[in-house]
Each structure stands twice: as structure tokens, then as C-alpha cells.
Coordinates of C-alpha atoms in Angstrom, one line a residue:
M1 CA 9.7 -98.8 -24.1
V2 CA 7.8 -98.3 -27.3
V3 CA 5.5 -100.8 -29.0
I4 CA 4.6 -100.0 -32.7
G5 CA 1.3 -101.6 -33.7
G6 CA -2.0 -101.9 -31.8
G7 CA -3.1 -105.3 -32.9
I8 CA -3.4 -108.1 -30.4
A9 CA 0.3 -108.9 -30.6
G10 CA 1.3 -105.3 -29.8
L11 CA -1.3 -105.1 -27.0
A12 CA -0.1 -108.4 -25.5
A13 CA 3.5 -107.1 -25.6
A14 CA 2.6 -103.8 -24.0
H15 CA 0.6 -105.6 -21.3
R16 CA 3.6 -107.8 -20.5
L17 CA 6.0 -104.9 -20.4
T18 CA 3.8 -102.7 -18.1
G19 CA 3.2 -105.8 -15.9
A20 CA 7.0 -105.8 -15.4
G21 CA 6.9 -102.2 -14.2
L22 CA 8.3 -100.6 -17.4
R23 CA 7.0 -97.4 -18.9
V24 CA 5.4 -98.1 -22.3
T25 CA 4.1 -96.1 -25.2
L26 CA 2.1 -97.9 -27.8
L27 CA 1.7 -96.3 -31.3
E28 CA -1.2 -97.3 -33.5
S29 CA -1.4 -95.8 -37.0
T30 CA -5.2 -96.0 -37.3
G31 CA -8.0 -94.8 -35.1
R32 CA -8.8 -98.3 -33.9
I33 CA -6.9 -100.9 -31.9
G34 CA -7.3 -104.6 -32.0
G35 CA -6.1 -105.5 -35.5
K36 CA -8.2 -108.6 -36.6
L37 CA -10.1 -108.5 -33.3
R38 CA -13.0 -106.2 -34.3
S39 CA -16.3 -105.8 -32.6
G40 CA -19.4 -104.5 -34.3
E41 CA -23.2 -104.5 -34.3
L42 CA -25.7 -106.0 -36.7
A43 CA -29.4 -105.5 -36.4
G44 CA -28.8 -104.2 -32.9
T45 CA -26.8 -107.3 -31.8
P46 CA -23.1 -107.2 -30.9
V47 CA -21.1 -109.4 -33.3
D48 CA -17.5 -110.1 -34.2
L49 CA -16.5 -108.7 -37.6
G50 CA -13.1 -110.4 -37.3
A51 CA -11.6 -113.2 -35.2
E52 CA -14.3 -114.7 -33.0
A53 CA -12.7 -117.6 -31.1
L54 CA -9.7 -118.2 -28.9
R55 CA -7.7 -121.5 -29.2
V56 CA -7.4 -123.5 -26.1
P57 CA -4.5 -125.9 -26.8
R58 CA -2.3 -122.8 -27.1
P59 CA -3.5 -121.1 -23.9
E60 CA -1.9 -117.7 -24.2
A61 CA -5.0 -115.9 -25.5
V62 CA -7.4 -117.5 -22.9
D63 CA -4.9 -116.8 -20.2
L64 CA -4.7 -113.2 -21.3
A65 CA -8.4 -112.9 -21.3
R66 CA -8.4 -114.1 -17.7
A67 CA -5.6 -111.7 -16.7
V68 CA -7.5 -108.7 -17.9
G69 CA -10.7 -109.6 -16.1
L70 CA -12.7 -111.5 -18.8
G71 CA -12.4 -115.0 -17.3
D72 CA -16.1 -115.0 -16.3
R73 CA -17.1 -114.2 -19.9
L74 CA -15.4 -117.1 -21.5
R75 CA -17.9 -119.3 -23.3
V76 CA -17.7 -122.8 -24.8
P77 CA -19.2 -123.3 -28.3
A78 CA -22.7 -124.6 -28.3
A79 CA -22.0 -126.5 -31.5
T80 CA -18.7 -127.7 -32.8
D81 CA -19.6 -130.0 -35.7
A82 CA -18.8 -128.7 -39.1
A83 CA -19.3 -129.9 -42.7
L84 CA -17.5 -129.8 -46.0
W85 CA -19.5 -128.5 -49.0
T86 CA -18.4 -130.6 -51.9
R87 CA -19.9 -132.7 -54.7
G88 CA -23.1 -130.8 -54.3
A89 CA -23.8 -131.6 -50.6
L90 CA -22.7 -130.9 -47.1
R91 CA -20.7 -133.8 -46.0
P92 CA -18.9 -134.8 -42.7
I93 CA -15.4 -133.6 -42.5
P94 CA -12.9 -136.4 -43.4
S95 CA -10.0 -137.0 -41.2
C96 CA -6.3 -137.2 -41.8
R97 CA -3.7 -138.8 -39.5
G98 CA -6.2 -139.1 -36.8
R99 CA -7.4 -135.5 -36.9
D100 CA -10.0 -133.7 -39.1
V101 CA -9.1 -130.6 -41.1
L102 CA -10.2 -128.4 -38.2
G103 CA -7.5 -130.0 -36.0
R104 CA -10.0 -132.0 -34.0
A105 CA -8.9 -135.4 -32.6
R106 CA -10.7 -138.4 -34.2
T107 CA -11.2 -141.7 -32.4
V108 CA -10.6 -144.9 -34.2
D109 CA -14.4 -145.6 -34.0
T110 CA -15.1 -142.5 -36.0
Y111 CA -12.4 -143.0 -38.6
E112 CA -14.7 -145.3 -40.7
V113 CA -17.4 -142.7 -40.7
S114 CA -15.0 -140.1 -42.1
L115 CA -13.7 -142.6 -44.7
R116 CA -17.2 -143.4 -45.8
A117 CA -17.9 -139.7 -46.4
A118 CA -14.6 -139.1 -48.3
V119 CA -14.6 -142.1 -50.6
P120 CA -17.9 -144.0 -50.5
Q121 CA -16.8 -146.1 -53.5
L122 CA -14.1 -147.7 -51.3
F123 CA -16.7 -149.2 -49.0
E124 CA -18.9 -150.3 -51.8
A125 CA -16.0 -152.2 -53.2
A126 CA -15.1 -153.6 -49.8
R127 CA -18.3 -155.5 -49.7
H128 CA -17.0 -157.8 -52.4
D129 CA -13.3 -157.6 -51.7
G130 CA -12.0 -159.0 -48.4
A131 CA -8.4 -157.8 -49.1
L132 CA -9.7 -154.2 -49.4
L133 CA -11.5 -154.4 -46.1
T134 CA -8.4 -155.8 -44.5
G135 CA -6.5 -152.7 -45.8
V136 CA -9.2 -150.4 -44.3
R137 CA -8.7 -152.1 -40.9
A138 CA -5.0 -151.7 -41.2
V139 CA -5.5 -147.9 -41.8
R140 CA -7.6 -147.8 -38.6
R141 CA -4.8 -149.4 -36.7
R142 CA -2.3 -146.9 -38.0
T143 CA -4.6 -144.1 -37.1
A144 CA -4.7 -145.3 -33.5
E145 CA -0.9 -145.4 -33.4
Q146 CA -0.7 -141.9 -34.8
Q147 CA -3.1 -140.6 -32.1
R148 CA -0.8 -142.2 -29.5
R149 CA 2.2 -140.3 -30.9
L150 CA 0.3 -137.1 -31.1
A151 CA -0.6 -137.4 -27.4
E152 CA 3.1 -137.9 -26.6
E153 CA 4.1 -134.9 -28.6
R154 CA 1.5 -132.8 -26.8
Q155 CA 2.9 -133.9 -23.4
A156 CA 6.4 -133.1 -24.5
A157 CA 5.3 -129.6 -25.7
E158 CA 3.6 -129.0 -22.4
R159 CA 6.8 -129.9 -20.5
R160 CA 8.8 -127.5 -22.7
R161 CA 6.2 -124.7 -22.0
I162 CA 6.4 -125.2 -18.3
A163 CA 10.2 -125.2 -18.4
E164 CA 10.2 -121.9 -20.4
E165 CA 7.8 -120.3 -17.9
R166 CA 10.1 -121.3 -15.0
R167 CA 13.1 -119.8 -16.8
I168 CA 11.3 -116.5 -17.4
A169 CA 10.1 -116.4 -13.8
E170 CA 13.6 -116.9 -12.6
Q171 CA 14.8 -114.1 -14.8
R172 CA 12.2 -111.8 -13.4
R173 CA 13.1 -112.9 -9.8
I174 CA 16.7 -111.9 -10.5
A175 CA 15.6 -108.6 -12.0
D176 CA 13.5 -107.8 -8.9
R177 CA 16.5 -108.1 -6.5
P178 CA 17.4 -105.0 -4.6
G179 CA 19.8 -102.8 -6.6
T180 CA 18.6 -103.9 -10.0
A181 CA 15.2 -102.4 -10.3
G182 CA 15.2 -99.0 -11.9
Q183 CA 18.8 -99.4 -13.0
P184 CA 19.5 -97.2 -16.0
G185 CA 19.8 -98.9 -19.3
F186 CA 22.0 -96.0 -20.6
P187 CA 24.2 -93.6 -18.7
G188 CA 22.5 -90.5 -17.4
R189 CA 18.9 -91.3 -18.1
P190 CA 16.1 -93.7 -17.0
R191 CA 15.7 -97.1 -18.6
S192 CA 12.6 -95.9 -20.4
G193 CA 13.1 -92.2 -21.2
P194 CA 10.5 -89.5 -21.4
L195 CA 8.9 -88.3 -24.6
I196 CA 11.1 -85.6 -26.0
P197 CA 9.2 -82.9 -28.1
R198 CA 10.8 -82.3 -31.4
P199 CA 9.9 -80.1 -34.3
R200 CA 7.6 -81.7 -36.9
P201 CA 10.0 -83.4 -39.3
G202 CA 10.2 -82.0 -42.8
F203 CA 10.1 -85.3 -44.5
I204 CA 8.4 -88.6 -44.5
R205 CA 10.4 -91.7 -45.6
P206 CA 9.0 -93.1 -48.8
G207 CA 6.6 -96.0 -48.1
T208 CA 5.6 -94.8 -44.7
G209 CA 2.7 -92.8 -43.5
P210 CA -0.9 -93.7 -42.6
G211 CA -0.4 -97.3 -43.3
T212 CA 2.3 -97.8 -40.7
G213 CA 1.2 -99.8 -37.7
T214 CA -1.1 -102.7 -37.0
G215 CA -4.5 -101.5 -38.0
P216 CA -7.0 -103.3 -40.2
E217 CA -4.2 -104.2 -42.6
A218 CA -2.4 -106.4 -40.1
G219 CA -3.1 -110.1 -39.6
T220 CA -3.8 -111.7 -36.3
G221 CA -5.9 -114.5 -37.3
A222 CA -5.9 -117.6 -39.5
G223 CA -7.8 -119.1 -42.3
C224 CA -7.4 -122.1 -44.6
A225 CA -7.7 -120.1 -47.8
G226 CA -4.0 -119.9 -48.6
P227 CA -2.2 -118.7 -45.5
V228 CA -1.0 -121.7 -43.5
S229 CA -0.2 -121.5 -39.8
P230 CA 2.8 -123.4 -38.4
G231 CA 0.4 -124.5 -35.7
G232 CA -1.8 -126.4 -38.1
F233 CA -4.0 -126.3 -41.1
A234 CA -6.9 -124.6 -39.4
G235 CA -5.1 -122.2 -37.1
E236 CA -7.8 -120.7 -34.9
L237 CA -10.4 -118.4 -36.6
G238 CA -12.5 -118.1 -35.4
S239 CA -9.9 -116.3 -36.8
G240 CA -13.0 -120.5 -35.7
L241 CA -10.5 -121.9 -38.1
S242 CA -8.6 -119.6 -36.2
S243 CA -9.4 -116.5 -34.5
A244 CA -8.9 -114.8 -37.8
P245 CA -11.2 -113.5 -40.4
G246 CA -10.4 -116.2 -43.0
T247 CA -13.1 -118.7 -42.3
G248 CA -14.7 -118.4 -38.9
L249 CA -15.1 -122.0 -38.2
P250 CA -14.2 -123.6 -34.9
G251 CA -11.5 -126.1 -34.1
G252 CA -14.0 -128.1 -32.1
S253 CA -13.1 -131.2 -30.1
A254 CA -13.7 -134.9 -29.9
D255 CA -17.1 -134.1 -28.4
G256 CA -18.3 -132.5 -31.6
L257 CA -17.8 -135.4 -34.0
P258 CA -20.2 -136.4 -36.7
G259 CA -23.1 -138.2 -35.1
Q260 CA -22.7 -135.9 -32.0
P261 CA -24.1 -132.6 -33.2
G262 CA -23.5 -129.7 -30.8
G263 CA -21.2 -131.7 -28.5
G264 CA -19.7 -128.9 -26.6
F265 CA -17.9 -128.7 -23.3
P266 CA -18.2 -132.0 -21.4
G267 CA -20.5 -131.7 -18.5
A268 CA -21.9 -128.3 -19.4
P269 CA -25.6 -128.3 -20.5
R270 CA -26.5 -126.3 -23.6
G271 CA -26.8 -122.7 -22.8
A272 CA -25.2 -123.0 -19.4
H273 CA -22.9 -119.9 -18.8
T274 CA -20.3 -121.5 -16.6
V275 CA -16.6 -120.6 -16.5
P276 CA -14.9 -123.5 -18.3
D277 CA -12.7 -125.8 -16.2
L278 CA -10.2 -126.8 -18.9
S279 CA -8.3 -129.0 -16.5
R280 CA -10.9 -131.7 -17.2
G281 CA -10.6 -131.4 -21.0
G282 CA -12.9 -129.5 -23.2
P283 CA -13.3 -127.8 -26.6
D284 CA -10.4 -126.6 -28.7
Y285 CA -11.9 -123.1 -28.9
L286 CA -13.6 -120.7 -26.5
G287 CA -15.4 -117.4 -27.2
L288 CA -16.2 -114.4 -25.1
D289 CA -19.7 -113.2 -24.2
G290 CA -20.0 -110.0 -26.2
G291 CA -17.5 -111.1 -28.8
A292 CA -13.8 -112.0 -28.9
G293 CA -13.2 -108.4 -30.2
T294 CA -13.8 -107.1 -26.6
L295 CA -10.5 -108.7 -25.6
A296 CA -8.5 -105.9 -27.4
G297 CA -10.3 -103.2 -25.4
A298 CA -9.9 -105.0 -22.1
V299 CA -6.1 -105.4 -22.7
A300 CA -5.8 -101.7 -23.7
D301 CA -7.6 -100.7 -20.5
A302 CA -5.2 -102.9 -18.5
V303 CA -2.2 -101.3 -20.2
R304 CA -3.5 -97.8 -19.4
A305 CA -4.3 -98.8 -15.8
A306 CA -0.7 -99.9 -15.4
G307 CA 0.6 -96.5 -16.5
G308 CA 1.0 -97.3 -20.2
E309 CA 0.1 -94.8 -23.0
I310 CA -1.7 -95.7 -26.2
L311 CA -1.6 -93.2 -29.0
R312 CA -4.0 -93.8 -31.9
N313 CA -3.7 -92.2 -35.3
T314 CA 0.0 -92.0 -34.7
P315 CA 2.0 -93.8 -37.3
A316 CA 5.7 -94.4 -36.8
L317 CA 7.6 -92.6 -39.6
A318 CA 11.2 -93.6 -39.0
L319 CA 13.5 -95.5 -36.6
T320 CA 17.0 -94.6 -35.8
R321 CA 19.5 -96.4 -33.5
G322 CA 21.4 -93.7 -31.5
P323 CA 23.9 -93.7 -28.7
Y324 CA 21.2 -93.7 -26.1
G325 CA 18.9 -96.3 -27.6
W326 CA 16.1 -96.0 -30.3
E327 CA 14.6 -92.9 -31.7
V328 CA 11.0 -93.4 -33.0
R329 CA 9.8 -90.5 -35.1
T330 CA 6.2 -89.6 -35.4
A331 CA 4.6 -86.6 -37.1
A332 CA 4.4 -84.7 -33.8
R333 CA 7.4 -85.8 -31.8
T334 CA 10.2 -88.2 -31.3
L335 CA 10.3 -90.9 -28.6
L336 CA 13.5 -92.2 -27.1
C337 CA 13.4 -95.7 -25.7
D338 CA 15.7 -98.6 -24.7
G339 CA 13.4 -101.3 -26.0
L340 CA 11.4 -101.4 -29.1
V341 CA 8.7 -103.9 -30.2
L342 CA 7.6 -103.9 -33.9
A343 CA 4.1 -105.5 -33.9
T344 CA 3.3 -104.5 -37.5
P345 CA 2.7 -106.3 -40.8
A346 CA 5.9 -107.4 -42.4
W347 CA 5.8 -104.7 -45.1
T348 CA 5.6 -102.0 -42.5
A349 CA 8.5 -103.5 -40.5
A350 CA 10.5 -103.7 -43.7
T351 CA 10.0 -100.0 -44.4
L352 CA 10.9 -99.0 -40.8
L353 CA 14.0 -101.2 -40.7
A354 CA 15.3 -100.3 -44.2
A355 CA 18.0 -97.9 -42.9
E356 CA 19.2 -99.8 -39.9
A357 CA 18.9 -103.4 -41.1
P358 CA 18.6 -103.5 -44.9
L359 CA 19.1 -107.2 -45.3
A360 CA 16.4 -108.1 -42.8
A361 CA 14.1 -105.5 -44.3
A362 CA 14.6 -107.1 -47.8
E363 CA 13.6 -110.5 -46.3
L364 CA 10.5 -109.0 -44.7
S365 CA 9.4 -107.3 -47.9
E366 CA 9.1 -110.8 -49.5
V367 CA 6.4 -112.0 -47.1
A368 CA 3.2 -112.2 -49.1
Y369 CA -0.3 -111.4 -47.8
A370 CA -3.8 -112.5 -48.7
S371 CA -6.9 -110.4 -48.7
M372 CA -10.5 -111.4 -47.9
A373 CA -14.0 -110.1 -47.1
L374 CA -16.4 -111.2 -44.4
V375 CA -20.1 -111.0 -45.2
T376 CA -22.1 -111.1 -42.0
M377 CA -25.9 -111.4 -42.3
A378 CA -29.0 -111.5 -40.0
F379 CA -32.1 -113.5 -41.0
R380 CA -35.4 -114.0 -39.3
R381 CA -35.3 -117.3 -37.5
S382 CA -38.7 -118.2 -38.8
H383 CA -37.2 -118.1 -42.4
L384 CA -34.9 -121.0 -41.5
E385 CA -37.6 -123.4 -40.3
G386 CA -37.4 -126.7 -42.0
L387 CA -33.8 -126.3 -43.2
T388 CA -31.9 -129.2 -41.7
A389 CA -28.5 -127.9 -43.0
F390 CA -28.3 -125.6 -40.0
D391 CA -29.2 -128.3 -37.4
G392 CA -26.4 -129.1 -34.9
R393 CA -23.7 -127.4 -37.1
C394 CA -21.5 -124.4 -36.5
G395 CA -20.8 -124.0 -40.2
F396 CA -19.1 -125.5 -43.2
L397 CA -15.9 -125.2 -45.3
V398 CA -15.7 -125.0 -49.1
P399 CA -12.6 -126.6 -50.8
P400 CA -11.0 -124.7 -53.6
G401 CA -11.7 -125.8 -57.2
D402 CA -15.4 -126.4 -56.7
G403 CA -16.3 -123.1 -58.5
H404 CA -17.9 -121.4 -55.5
T405 CA -17.4 -117.8 -54.4
I406 CA -17.5 -118.4 -50.6
K407 CA -14.8 -120.4 -48.9
A408 CA -16.5 -121.0 -45.6
S409 CA -19.6 -120.1 -43.5
T410 CA -20.0 -119.9 -39.8
F411 CA -23.5 -120.2 -38.2
L412 CA -22.8 -117.7 -35.4
T413 CA -26.2 -118.2 -33.7
R414 CA -25.7 -121.9 -33.6
K415 CA -22.1 -121.6 -32.4
W416 CA -22.5 -119.2 -29.5
D417 CA -25.3 -119.4 -27.0
W418 CA -24.7 -115.8 -25.8
L419 CA -25.4 -114.6 -29.3
S420 CA -28.5 -116.7 -29.7
E421 CA -29.9 -115.4 -26.4
R422 CA -29.3 -111.7 -27.3
A423 CA -30.9 -112.0 -30.8
K424 CA -33.9 -114.2 -30.0
D425 CA -35.7 -113.5 -33.2
L426 CA -32.7 -113.4 -35.5
F427 CA -30.2 -115.9 -36.9
L428 CA -26.8 -114.5 -37.6
L429 CA -24.2 -116.1 -39.9
R430 CA -21.2 -115.0 -41.9
T431 CA -19.3 -116.2 -45.0
S432 CA -15.7 -115.5 -46.0
I433 CA -14.7 -114.7 -49.5
G434 CA -11.3 -114.4 -51.1
R435 CA -8.5 -116.9 -51.5
Y436 CA -4.8 -116.2 -51.8
G437 CA -4.0 -115.5 -55.4
Q438 CA -7.7 -115.4 -56.3
E439 CA -8.8 -112.1 -54.8
E440 CA -10.4 -110.4 -57.9
V441 CA -13.8 -111.0 -56.4
L442 CA -13.0 -108.5 -53.6
Y443 CA -13.2 -105.7 -56.2
L444 CA -17.0 -106.2 -56.3
D445 CA -19.1 -103.7 -54.4
D446 CA -20.8 -104.7 -51.2
A447 CA -24.2 -105.5 -52.8
D448 CA -22.6 -107.9 -55.3
L449 CA -20.6 -109.6 -52.5
V450 CA -23.8 -110.1 -50.5
S451 CA -25.6 -111.5 -53.6
A452 CA -22.7 -113.9 -54.3
A453 CA -22.8 -115.1 -50.7
L454 CA -26.5 -115.6 -50.7
R455 CA -26.3 -117.5 -54.0
D456 CA -23.8 -120.0 -52.5
L457 CA -25.7 -120.2 -49.2
G458 CA -28.9 -121.1 -51.1
E459 CA -27.2 -123.8 -53.0
A460 CA -25.5 -125.3 -50.0
T461 CA -28.3 -125.1 -47.4
G462 CA -31.5 -124.4 -49.3
L463 CA -31.8 -120.9 -47.8
T464 CA -33.9 -118.6 -50.0
A465 CA -34.8 -115.8 -47.5
R466 CA -33.3 -112.3 -47.8
P467 CA -31.4 -111.0 -44.8
V468 CA -32.8 -108.2 -42.7
A469 CA -29.3 -106.7 -42.2
T470 CA -25.9 -107.2 -43.7
D471 CA -22.3 -106.1 -43.2
V472 CA -19.3 -106.4 -45.5
T473 CA -15.9 -106.2 -43.8
R474 CA -12.9 -106.2 -46.1
W475 CA -9.5 -107.2 -44.7
I476 CA -7.0 -106.1 -47.4
G477 CA -3.7 -107.7 -46.9
G478 CA -5.1 -109.3 -43.8
L479 CA -3.4 -112.6 -43.6
P480 CA 0.3 -113.4 -44.1
H481 CA 0.9 -116.2 -46.6
Y482 CA 3.5 -118.7 -45.3
A483 CA 5.4 -119.8 -48.4
V484 CA 7.8 -122.7 -48.4
G485 CA 10.9 -121.8 -46.4
H486 CA 9.0 -119.3 -44.2
P487 CA 10.5 -120.5 -40.9
A488 CA 14.0 -120.2 -42.3
R489 CA 13.2 -116.7 -43.5
V490 CA 12.1 -115.7 -40.0
T491 CA 15.2 -117.2 -38.5
R492 CA 17.4 -115.2 -40.9
V493 CA 15.5 -112.0 -40.1
R494 CA 15.9 -112.5 -36.3
N495 CA 19.5 -113.4 -36.7
G496 CA 20.1 -110.3 -38.8
L497 CA 18.5 -108.1 -36.1
S498 CA 20.4 -109.6 -33.2
A499 CA 23.1 -107.0 -33.7
L500 CA 20.5 -104.3 -32.8
P501 CA 20.0 -104.3 -29.1
G502 CA 16.6 -103.8 -27.6
L503 CA 14.6 -104.6 -30.8
R504 CA 12.1 -107.5 -31.2
L505 CA 9.5 -108.4 -33.8
C506 CA 6.2 -110.0 -33.2
G507 CA 2.8 -110.6 -34.9
A508 CA 1.2 -112.8 -37.4
A509 CA 4.0 -112.6 -39.9
Y510 CA 6.3 -114.8 -37.9
D511 CA 5.2 -117.6 -35.7
G512 CA 1.5 -118.2 -36.5
V513 CA -1.6 -116.3 -37.6
G514 CA -4.1 -117.3 -34.9
V515 CA -5.0 -115.0 -32.0
A516 CA -3.2 -117.2 -29.5
D517 CA -0.2 -117.3 -31.8
C518 CA 0.0 -113.6 -31.9
V519 CA -0.5 -113.2 -28.2
A520 CA 2.3 -115.6 -27.6
S521 CA 4.5 -113.8 -30.1
G522 CA 3.9 -110.5 -28.4
Q523 CA 4.6 -111.9 -24.9
R524 CA 7.7 -113.6 -26.1
A525 CA 9.1 -110.3 -27.6
A526 CA 8.3 -108.5 -24.3
D527 CA 9.9 -111.3 -22.2
E528 CA 13.1 -111.1 -24.2
I529 CA 13.3 -107.4 -23.7
I530 CA 12.6 -107.7 -20.0
A531 CA 15.3 -110.3 -19.7
A532 CA 17.8 -108.1 -21.6
E533 CA 17.0 -105.2 -19.4
A534 CA 17.5 -107.3 -16.3
A535 CA 20.9 -108.5 -17.6

């Protein structure tokens, strides 16, 4: 089996395939694996420079972390409350249909608080207009009904997930019966053939080359700055708003509502490093001690331990469907395989599939991408004394149209206790810059981006100090933009590829841009290949 792309979707697919006993070679075009999961260091402190949270309601990423030995490093957020910077002030996040814009459930008791923050004139008028107050109460009743329906939908989704897991388990059980394991996929050779040395090809297909793969250009996170995840407005970055580098804010939970700053995991004292028991409820997002970026390395280690091979700086140059399966050409050799997983950005998949599936490739080439930059900064904690904007909050969002450069900020030291303890004298935060269709600001040099971020931070929070260290991380073409009709496009692509046996697509371009979405996408692609092999 060959997996092209070393982002978290490709790594999750490789982990699943090797877990089923298949031989896997993963190709990554750059020198770094992980995609939007990226660990770094600032002022001597480990910090995420990409996605920094794992969504809990979609459990695949958290489950994968546990599967590769990181379960004891899962951490609940110390603060989950966030604000909206609008009309010159940081304001509580308003809710919509019983949930706030971060996807957090709102109780009926907190609906009035959100409504006051969003339209204070309404409540001023309600003092003198009984009919208006009656209308507000009717809205509250409708909100309660919507919450009940959401709960029923979640239960139905959980039942479907359990049924799907049982179906896959049954397929694996059948595949493990005597006489089926190791059965050749094609006459005369093993199911996953060996690497076959070939002369260095004398051509490179136009449009391919160093960019092929799932390196920093691929998207495995979410943000609210243009790209919209099918799983919700906020996705998971973290990327907080998903585990993607778009915004960095958390999803939070009902325990982190306005008036309850820092309400983290129920029953866990602030700073307690206990492994979360999610069976009793809890936050919508979890982090990892040391950073979410460490997940990629742990999964890669597990793949290697199971016999898989990971080749960095090895872009795929061309794909050909032959009589014995797929041929994957690289600069140094050609790999033969029965199953092939493309875990790349849509434009790379389009280039590689142009010869074998031109219609699907044309559809994939139409998927647009957004770019952004993360500006991460470290300040002396003493410089933040007296600034109440940072108290009890994990950050804030900035709506478009307000004329500001940044679109969000995450107070990393407030959000993660493990980070606060490692950088005792420092306060780390980050801002994200760059919205879909408004990315000219990303052409500024690093110093100008830092200055722009500081200017907005000062206006929003009153912060006037200069940082002791900064880092600017650009994610060019980092997040797929789901335009109207995107699900139908994905369906057409997959239907068009159904005539090509042993080929699956996965990643942020298809079923969601959050880390958990990408993990689930990779696992689904691997499970389908495993089932096809068993059949």
C-alpha cells in the first residue's frame, strides 16, 4: 500500500493500514510530516505553530492520540470562555439556535445574557414594551426546543457511528479467517508488492514536483475566516476554532459560558493533570501536554514500529494504473501497490489524477484555498498586570468588516495549564491574519505583520508592552474553502473514481477541515481499502 501525503490524514490512513497487517509506504514531498500539526519553540518554550486542539464530539483524533500512547498527555483547557471584539469592545459571544459561534451549547438561562450582548437596544425597548418582552420569552422557548432536537440528532449520529464500527469490525473478522490473510491481490505477487528500482525518469509531469504531497501547503485544520467546515462554523482549531491554524480558539463547553470564566472540565481543579474521563461529559476540545503537534510524530513512530516506511522529501511525480495495480513514480524509483491513498491538497490530487481520471481531476482543480499567517508572541507576565481583558478568557474572535487586521487571538497561557507551568515568567498568545479573498496583508514582511498584530491587540485589550520573542508562521493555501455545492462536488469526484480499484482520497479538501475530520477521513479511506482487499 502507498499513502501520498504526510499530513495527519495520511498518517492516520497509514496507521490504520499497518494496524491491519498491510505493508505501507508513505510519501511526503517536504522534509516535515504533520501538515497543519506543527510543533515549535518560542522563548525556550514548546508551542504549537499550527493546530493546537483536538475536538471531542468527533472522537477520532482523541482516540488516535490514545492509540499511539499519548492518552496520559491529554489535557483539558483551563479556560474556555471567549469574546467577540466588535463595536470597540470585547463582548460575550452571542448565541444562535441554542449554540454560540464556537459550537458550544447554550442553556436557556444564558440565552438572555447573549441576547443582551448582541442587541442591547432590544432590552432597553423591552422595558417599555410588554409585547417585545413576550417575543423575547418566545425566542427562549424556541431555543429550548432546538436544544432538545440537537440532543436527539447527536444520539442518532452516535448510533450510526457505533453501527459503522461494528460493520468494519465484522469485515476485519472475515478478512482474518484462515485462508484469506496474505491472499494475493493480483496473480503472481504479494498483495502489497515490493519497491521496484527503476531508472530516474527523464520527465516530470507539468504541475508536479516539490509541491506534491501534504506538507505545509495542505490543510488539516479549520478556521472561521472563509473556509467553512461541514461539521460546523467553528470546526476545531485549535485548528481552537478547530485544530487548524485559522483562529486558534477553542470550542469550549457549557462549562465555559459567560459568567463562568475558565470553566473547564467538570470535577477537575485548575491545573490538575488528570486523564479526562469523557464518559461523564466535559469540554468540546482537548490539548496535549507538549502541544498537539506532537501527535503527528507519535503516529509516525507507531507506523514505523508496525513495519511501515515513511519517506520524506519524496514527492510523487505520476500515477499510472497498470495490469498489476498502481505505479507511483518518484524521482528515485517506482512503487507498485494494490491500494493507494491520496492524502494531498486538492490541487495536487488533481495533477496526479489528470491522466487516469481527467473529469475528477477537473473537479478537484476547482477547490479554492485560503492562506493565513499565525503571529505567536511571548510577553513578560508582569507586563499584563492590571489588564482585565485577559482574565478568564482563552481569546477572542474578530468579525469581518470591522476594519481590523487580525481575525482572532488565542491566549495560549490562559488556555493550557501545561504551557503556563512551563513558561512561568512568560505569557504566550497568538493572532491569526488573513481571510479568504482578502490575503494581500500576507505579503507584508514578518516585522510588519507583528506590528499590525500588536496594534490590534493594544486596541482590543489595552496591551502596550513589546514581546520578548515572536514567530510568524505562514500557511499559504492552508485551508480549503468550501463553496456552495462542495458536498455535491466531492460526491461527483468519488463516483468518478469508483472505476479505479484500490484508490481513495482523504484530507481536509473533502469531509471537514478540523484535525478530527482529517483523521476520520484518513481512517475511512484505509478501512475501505482494507474491506476491498478482504473481499
